[in-house]
PDB file of C-alpha atoms in Angstrom:
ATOM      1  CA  UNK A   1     163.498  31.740  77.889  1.00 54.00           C
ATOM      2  CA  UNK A   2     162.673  33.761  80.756  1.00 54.00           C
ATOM      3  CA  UNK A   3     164.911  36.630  80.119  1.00 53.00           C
ATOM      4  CA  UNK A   4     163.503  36.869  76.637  1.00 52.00           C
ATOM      5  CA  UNK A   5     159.607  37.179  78.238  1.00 51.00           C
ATOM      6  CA  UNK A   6     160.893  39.813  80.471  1.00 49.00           C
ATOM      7  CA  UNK A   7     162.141  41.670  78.204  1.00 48.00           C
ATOM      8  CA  UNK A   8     159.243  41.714  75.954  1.00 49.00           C
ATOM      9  CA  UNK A   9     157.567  42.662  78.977  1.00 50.00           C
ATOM     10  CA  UNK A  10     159.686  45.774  80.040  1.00 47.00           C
ATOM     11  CA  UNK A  11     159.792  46.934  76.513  1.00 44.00           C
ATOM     12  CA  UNK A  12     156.718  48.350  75.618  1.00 45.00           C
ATOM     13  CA  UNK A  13     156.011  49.626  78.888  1.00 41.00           C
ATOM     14  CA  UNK A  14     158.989  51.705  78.972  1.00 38.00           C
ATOM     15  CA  UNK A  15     158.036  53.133  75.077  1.00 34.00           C
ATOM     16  CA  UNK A  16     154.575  53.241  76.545  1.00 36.00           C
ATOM     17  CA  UNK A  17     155.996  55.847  79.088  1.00 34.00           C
ATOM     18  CA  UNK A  18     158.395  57.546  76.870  1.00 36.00           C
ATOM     19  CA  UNK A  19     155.557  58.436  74.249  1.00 37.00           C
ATOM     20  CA  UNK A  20     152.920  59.714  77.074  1.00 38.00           C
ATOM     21  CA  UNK A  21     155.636  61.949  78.357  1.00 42.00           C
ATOM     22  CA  UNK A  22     155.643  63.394  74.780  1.00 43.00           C
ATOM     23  CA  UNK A  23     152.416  63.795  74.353  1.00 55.00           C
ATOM     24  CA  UNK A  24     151.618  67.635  74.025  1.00 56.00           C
ATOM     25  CA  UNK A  25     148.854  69.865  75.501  1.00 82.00           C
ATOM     26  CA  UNK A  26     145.929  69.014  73.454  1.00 87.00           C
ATOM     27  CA  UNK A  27     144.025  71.595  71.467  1.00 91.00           C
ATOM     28  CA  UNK A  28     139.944  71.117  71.253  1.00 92.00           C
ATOM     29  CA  UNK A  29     137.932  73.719  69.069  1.00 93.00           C
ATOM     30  CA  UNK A  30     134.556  73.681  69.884  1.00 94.00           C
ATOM     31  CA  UNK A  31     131.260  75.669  68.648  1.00 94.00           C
ATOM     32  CA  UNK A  32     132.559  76.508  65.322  1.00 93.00           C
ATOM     33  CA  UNK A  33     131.952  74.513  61.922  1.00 93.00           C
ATOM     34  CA  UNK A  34     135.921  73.927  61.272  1.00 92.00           C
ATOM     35  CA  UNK A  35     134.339  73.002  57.572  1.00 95.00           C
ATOM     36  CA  UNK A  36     134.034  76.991  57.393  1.00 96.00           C
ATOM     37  CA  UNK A  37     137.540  77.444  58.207  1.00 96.00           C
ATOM     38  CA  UNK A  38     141.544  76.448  57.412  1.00 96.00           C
ATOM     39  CA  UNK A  39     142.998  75.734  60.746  1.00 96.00           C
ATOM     40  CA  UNK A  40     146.445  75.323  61.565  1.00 95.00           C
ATOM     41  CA  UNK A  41     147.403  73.854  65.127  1.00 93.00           C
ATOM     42  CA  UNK A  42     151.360  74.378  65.630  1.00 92.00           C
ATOM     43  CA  UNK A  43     153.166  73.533  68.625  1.00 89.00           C
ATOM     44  CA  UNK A  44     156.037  74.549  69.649  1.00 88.00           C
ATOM     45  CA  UNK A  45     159.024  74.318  72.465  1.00 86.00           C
ATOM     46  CA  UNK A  46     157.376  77.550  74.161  1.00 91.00           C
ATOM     47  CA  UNK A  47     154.147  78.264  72.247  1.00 93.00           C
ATOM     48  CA  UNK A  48     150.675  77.105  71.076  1.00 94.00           C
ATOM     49  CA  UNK A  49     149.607  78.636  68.126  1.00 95.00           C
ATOM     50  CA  UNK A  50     146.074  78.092  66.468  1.00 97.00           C
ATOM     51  CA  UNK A  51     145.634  79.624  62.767  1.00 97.00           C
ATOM     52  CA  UNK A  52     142.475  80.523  61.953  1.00 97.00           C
ATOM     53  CA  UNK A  53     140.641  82.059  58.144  1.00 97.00           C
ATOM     54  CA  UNK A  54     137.668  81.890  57.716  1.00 95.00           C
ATOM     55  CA  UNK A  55     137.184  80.795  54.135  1.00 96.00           C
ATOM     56  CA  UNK A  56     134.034  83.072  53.179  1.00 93.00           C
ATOM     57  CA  UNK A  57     135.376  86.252  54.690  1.00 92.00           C
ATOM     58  CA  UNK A  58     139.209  85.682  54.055  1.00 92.00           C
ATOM     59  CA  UNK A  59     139.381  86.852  58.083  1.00 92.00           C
ATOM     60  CA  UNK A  60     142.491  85.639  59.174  1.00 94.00           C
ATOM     61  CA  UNK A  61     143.869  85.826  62.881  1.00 98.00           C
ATOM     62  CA  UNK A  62     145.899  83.470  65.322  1.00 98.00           C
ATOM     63  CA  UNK A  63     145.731  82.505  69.082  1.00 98.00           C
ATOM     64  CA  UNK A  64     148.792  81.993  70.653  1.00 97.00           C
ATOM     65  CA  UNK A  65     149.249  80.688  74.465  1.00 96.00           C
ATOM     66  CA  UNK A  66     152.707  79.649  76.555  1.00 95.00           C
ATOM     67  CA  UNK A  67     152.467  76.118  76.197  1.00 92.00           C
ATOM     68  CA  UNK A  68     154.199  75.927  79.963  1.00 91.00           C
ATOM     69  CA  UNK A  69     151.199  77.698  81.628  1.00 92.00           C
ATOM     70  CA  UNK A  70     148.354  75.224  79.923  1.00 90.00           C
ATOM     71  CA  UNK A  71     148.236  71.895  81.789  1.00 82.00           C
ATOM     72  CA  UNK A  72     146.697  69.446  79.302  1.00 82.00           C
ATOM     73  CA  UNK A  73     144.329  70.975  77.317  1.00 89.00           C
ATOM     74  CA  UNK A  74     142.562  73.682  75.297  1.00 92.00           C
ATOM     75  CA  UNK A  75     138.790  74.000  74.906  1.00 93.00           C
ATOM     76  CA  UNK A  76     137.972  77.331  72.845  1.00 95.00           C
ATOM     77  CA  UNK A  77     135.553  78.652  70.693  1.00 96.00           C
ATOM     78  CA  UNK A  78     138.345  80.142  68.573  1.00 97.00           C
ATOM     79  CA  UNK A  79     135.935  82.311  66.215  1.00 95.00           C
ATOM     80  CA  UNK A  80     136.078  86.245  66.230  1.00 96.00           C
ATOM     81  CA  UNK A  81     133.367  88.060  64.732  1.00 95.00           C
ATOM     82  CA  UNK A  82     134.909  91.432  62.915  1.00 95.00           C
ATOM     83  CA  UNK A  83     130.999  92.488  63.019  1.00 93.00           C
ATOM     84  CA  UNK A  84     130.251  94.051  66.804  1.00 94.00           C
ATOM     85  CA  UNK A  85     126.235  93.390  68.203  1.00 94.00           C
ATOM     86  CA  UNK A  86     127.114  96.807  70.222  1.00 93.00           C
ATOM     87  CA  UNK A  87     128.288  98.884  67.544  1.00 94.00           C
ATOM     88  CA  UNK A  88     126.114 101.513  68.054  1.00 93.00           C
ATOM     89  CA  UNK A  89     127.050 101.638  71.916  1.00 94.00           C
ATOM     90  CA  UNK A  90     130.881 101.438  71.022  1.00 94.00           C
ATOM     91  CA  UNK A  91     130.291 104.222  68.236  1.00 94.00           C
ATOM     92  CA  UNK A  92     128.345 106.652  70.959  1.00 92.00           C
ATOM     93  CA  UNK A  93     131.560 106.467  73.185  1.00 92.00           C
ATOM     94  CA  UNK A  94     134.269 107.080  70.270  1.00 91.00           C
ATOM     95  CA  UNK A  95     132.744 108.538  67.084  1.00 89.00           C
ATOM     96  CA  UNK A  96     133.248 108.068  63.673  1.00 83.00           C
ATOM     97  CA  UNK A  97     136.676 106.906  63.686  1.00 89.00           C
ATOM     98  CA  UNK A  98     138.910 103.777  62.103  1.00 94.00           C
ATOM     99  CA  UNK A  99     138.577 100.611  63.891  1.00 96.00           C
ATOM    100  CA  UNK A 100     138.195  97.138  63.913  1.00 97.00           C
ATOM    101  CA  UNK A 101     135.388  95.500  66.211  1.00 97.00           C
ATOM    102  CA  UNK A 102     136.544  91.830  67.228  1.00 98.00           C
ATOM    103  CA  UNK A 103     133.621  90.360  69.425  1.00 97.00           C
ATOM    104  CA  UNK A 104     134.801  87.037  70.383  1.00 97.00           C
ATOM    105  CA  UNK A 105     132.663  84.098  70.679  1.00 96.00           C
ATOM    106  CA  UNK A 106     133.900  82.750  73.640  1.00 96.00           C
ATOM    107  CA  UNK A 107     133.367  84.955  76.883  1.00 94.00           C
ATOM    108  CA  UNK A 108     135.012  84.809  79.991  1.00 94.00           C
ATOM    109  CA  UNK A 109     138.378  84.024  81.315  1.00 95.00           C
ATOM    110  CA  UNK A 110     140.897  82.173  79.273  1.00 95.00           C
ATOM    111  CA  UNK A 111     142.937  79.366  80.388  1.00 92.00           C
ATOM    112  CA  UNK A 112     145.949  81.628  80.336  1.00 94.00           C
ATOM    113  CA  UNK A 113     146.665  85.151  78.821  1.00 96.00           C
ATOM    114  CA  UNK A 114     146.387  84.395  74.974  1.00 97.00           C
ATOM    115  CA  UNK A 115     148.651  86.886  72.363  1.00 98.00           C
ATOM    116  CA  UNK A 116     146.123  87.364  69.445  1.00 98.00           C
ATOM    117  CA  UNK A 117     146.895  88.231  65.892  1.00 98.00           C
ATOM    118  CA  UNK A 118     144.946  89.812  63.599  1.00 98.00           C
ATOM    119  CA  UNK A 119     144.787  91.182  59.915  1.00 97.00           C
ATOM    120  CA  UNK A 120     143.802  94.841  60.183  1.00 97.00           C
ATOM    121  CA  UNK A 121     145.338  95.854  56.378  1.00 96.00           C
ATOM    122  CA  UNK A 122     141.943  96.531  54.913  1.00 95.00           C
ATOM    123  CA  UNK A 123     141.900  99.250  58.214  1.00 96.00           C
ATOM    124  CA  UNK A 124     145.178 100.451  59.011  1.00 97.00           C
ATOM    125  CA  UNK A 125     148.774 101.031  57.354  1.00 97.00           C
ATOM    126  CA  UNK A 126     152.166  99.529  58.202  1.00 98.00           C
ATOM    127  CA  UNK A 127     153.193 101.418  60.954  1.00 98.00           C
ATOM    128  CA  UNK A 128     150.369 102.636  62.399  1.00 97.00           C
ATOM    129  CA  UNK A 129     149.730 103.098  65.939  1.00 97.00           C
ATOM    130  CA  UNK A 130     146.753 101.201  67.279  1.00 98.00           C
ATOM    131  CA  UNK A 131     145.238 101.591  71.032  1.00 97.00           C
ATOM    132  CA  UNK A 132     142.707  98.335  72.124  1.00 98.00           C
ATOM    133  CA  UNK A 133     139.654  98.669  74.349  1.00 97.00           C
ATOM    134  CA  UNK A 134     137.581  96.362  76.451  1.00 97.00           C
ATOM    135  CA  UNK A 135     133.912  97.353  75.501  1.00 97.00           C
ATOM    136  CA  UNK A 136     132.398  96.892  79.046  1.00 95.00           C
ATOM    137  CA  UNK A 137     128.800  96.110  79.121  1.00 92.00           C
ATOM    138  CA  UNK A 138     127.659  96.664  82.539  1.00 90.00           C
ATOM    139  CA  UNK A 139     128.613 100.496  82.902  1.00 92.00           C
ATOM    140  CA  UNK A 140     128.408 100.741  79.151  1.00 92.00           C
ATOM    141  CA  UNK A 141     131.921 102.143  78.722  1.00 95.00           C
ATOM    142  CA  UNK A 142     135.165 101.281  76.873  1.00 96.00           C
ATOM    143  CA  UNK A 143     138.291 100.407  78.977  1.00 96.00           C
ATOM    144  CA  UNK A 144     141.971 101.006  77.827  1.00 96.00           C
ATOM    145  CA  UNK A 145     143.380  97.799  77.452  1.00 96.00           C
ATOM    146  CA  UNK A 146     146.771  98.853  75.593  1.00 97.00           C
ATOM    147  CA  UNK A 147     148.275 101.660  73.059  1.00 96.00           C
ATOM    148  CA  UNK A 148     151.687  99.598  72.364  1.00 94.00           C
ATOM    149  CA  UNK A 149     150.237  98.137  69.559  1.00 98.00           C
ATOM    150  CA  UNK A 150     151.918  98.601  65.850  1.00 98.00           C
ATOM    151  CA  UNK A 151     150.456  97.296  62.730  1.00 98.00           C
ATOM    152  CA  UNK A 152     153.475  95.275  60.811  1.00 98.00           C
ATOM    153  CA  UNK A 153     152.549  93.597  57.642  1.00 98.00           C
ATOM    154  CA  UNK A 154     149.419  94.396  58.043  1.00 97.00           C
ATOM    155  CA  UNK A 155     148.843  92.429  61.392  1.00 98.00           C
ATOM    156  CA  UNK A 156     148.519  94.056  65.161  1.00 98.00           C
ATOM    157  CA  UNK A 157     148.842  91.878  67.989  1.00 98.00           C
ATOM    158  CA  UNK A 158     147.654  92.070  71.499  1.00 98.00           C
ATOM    159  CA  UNK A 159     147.400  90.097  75.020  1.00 98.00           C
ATOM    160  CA  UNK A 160     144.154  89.858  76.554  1.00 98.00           C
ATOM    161  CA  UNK A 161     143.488  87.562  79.713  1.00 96.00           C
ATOM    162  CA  UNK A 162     139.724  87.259  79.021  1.00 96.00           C
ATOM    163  CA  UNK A 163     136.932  87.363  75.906  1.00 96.00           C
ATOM    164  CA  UNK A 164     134.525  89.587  75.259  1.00 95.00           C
ATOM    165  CA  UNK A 165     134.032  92.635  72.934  1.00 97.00           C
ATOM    166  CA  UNK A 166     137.449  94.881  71.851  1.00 98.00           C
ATOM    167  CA  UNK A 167     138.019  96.962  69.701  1.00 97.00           C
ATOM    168  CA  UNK A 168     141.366  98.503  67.697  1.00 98.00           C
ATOM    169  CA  UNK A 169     141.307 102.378  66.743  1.00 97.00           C
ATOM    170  CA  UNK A 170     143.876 104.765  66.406  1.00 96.00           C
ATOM    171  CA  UNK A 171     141.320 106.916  68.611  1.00 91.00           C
ATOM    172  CA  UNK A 172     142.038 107.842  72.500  1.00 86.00           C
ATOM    173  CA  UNK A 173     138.753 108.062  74.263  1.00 77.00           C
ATOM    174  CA  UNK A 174     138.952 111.054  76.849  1.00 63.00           C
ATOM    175  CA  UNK A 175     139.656 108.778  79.619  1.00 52.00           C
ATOM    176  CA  UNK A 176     142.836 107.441  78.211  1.00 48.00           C
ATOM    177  CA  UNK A 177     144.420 110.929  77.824  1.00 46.00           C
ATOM    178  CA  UNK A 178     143.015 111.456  81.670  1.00 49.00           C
ATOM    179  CA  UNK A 179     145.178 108.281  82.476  1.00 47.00           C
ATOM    180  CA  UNK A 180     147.874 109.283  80.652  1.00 46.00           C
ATOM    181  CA  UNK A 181     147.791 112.741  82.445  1.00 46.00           C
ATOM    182  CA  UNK A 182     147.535 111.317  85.846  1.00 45.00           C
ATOM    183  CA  UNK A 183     150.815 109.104  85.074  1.00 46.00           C
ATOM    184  CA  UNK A 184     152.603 112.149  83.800  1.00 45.00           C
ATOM    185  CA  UNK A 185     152.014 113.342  87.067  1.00 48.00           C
ATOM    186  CA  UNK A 186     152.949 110.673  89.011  1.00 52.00           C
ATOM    187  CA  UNK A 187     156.304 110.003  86.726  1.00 52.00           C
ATOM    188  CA  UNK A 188     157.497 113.916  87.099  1.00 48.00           C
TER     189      UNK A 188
END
């Protein structure tokens, strides 16, 4: 009789610990009405990926983070706004050109860098080569983030570490070609 209590006992504590060592970095969406949107929360052996479209605009994009760098959880605003409230600043520093404002509702640092994927096809062809700037508000300037980024199925993806206001344009403001010159330099 005793060994039979014991073992009831031991059992579903040990389960108990199996399961909560199972449990996965949890993934909280906050400020958004997820009514609005078909979400898709995937987790994998190396990844998080949330899936985001927005079902009046058809926008579609995804978050993706290393699941080994998040401790236990995920608290985002996960919206991005394809509409830019300093699109007339942005425009005064690169023209008339092709791009794609995404002004992201959460600002500030993220819990770790975050690869983001969005649908540019109703802006840019397969194949196209995109650059991505940080639209800084303080000095009022745009800041070269990356120009490794190709459009493939009609998607570009990019790493950012913190939110804000970016945009995608096949465009080189004059201080990316000054960088570029000053590295040429520095390689030769």
């Amino acid at each position: 009789m005793f060994l039979f209590i014991a073992f009831i006992i031991v059992l579903p504590l040990d389960s108990y610990a199996t399961i909560l060592d199972e449990v996965p970095p949890y993934i909280e969406i906050i400020g958004i009405n997820e009514s609005d949107y078909k979400i898709s929360k995937t987790i994998k052996n190396d990844q998080i990926i949330v899936e985001l479209e927005e079902k009046n605009t058809g926008s579609n994009y995804s978050w993706s983070f290393d699941k080994n760098k998040i401790n236990s959880k995920i608290m985002l605003d996960f919206s991005i706004d394809f509409q830019s409230e300093k699109k007339y600043e942005i425009d005064n520093i690169i023209g008339d050109s092709n791009k794609v404002y995404l002004s992201f509702a959460h600002h500030g640092a993220l819990p770790s860098t975050a690869k983001i994927k969005v649908d540019v096809s109703n802006n840019f062809e397969d194949g196209s080569k995109l650059f991505l700037y940080y639209y800084n508000e303080n000095p009022k300037k745009l800041e070269f983030i990356d120009d490794n980024i190709e459009v493939e199925a009609g998607y570009a993806e990019f790493e950012i570490e913190h939110c804000s206001e970016y945009i995608l344009t096949q465009a080189s403001t004059k201080d990316t070609l000054k960088k570029r010159n000053i590295l040429s330099y520095i390689i030769i």
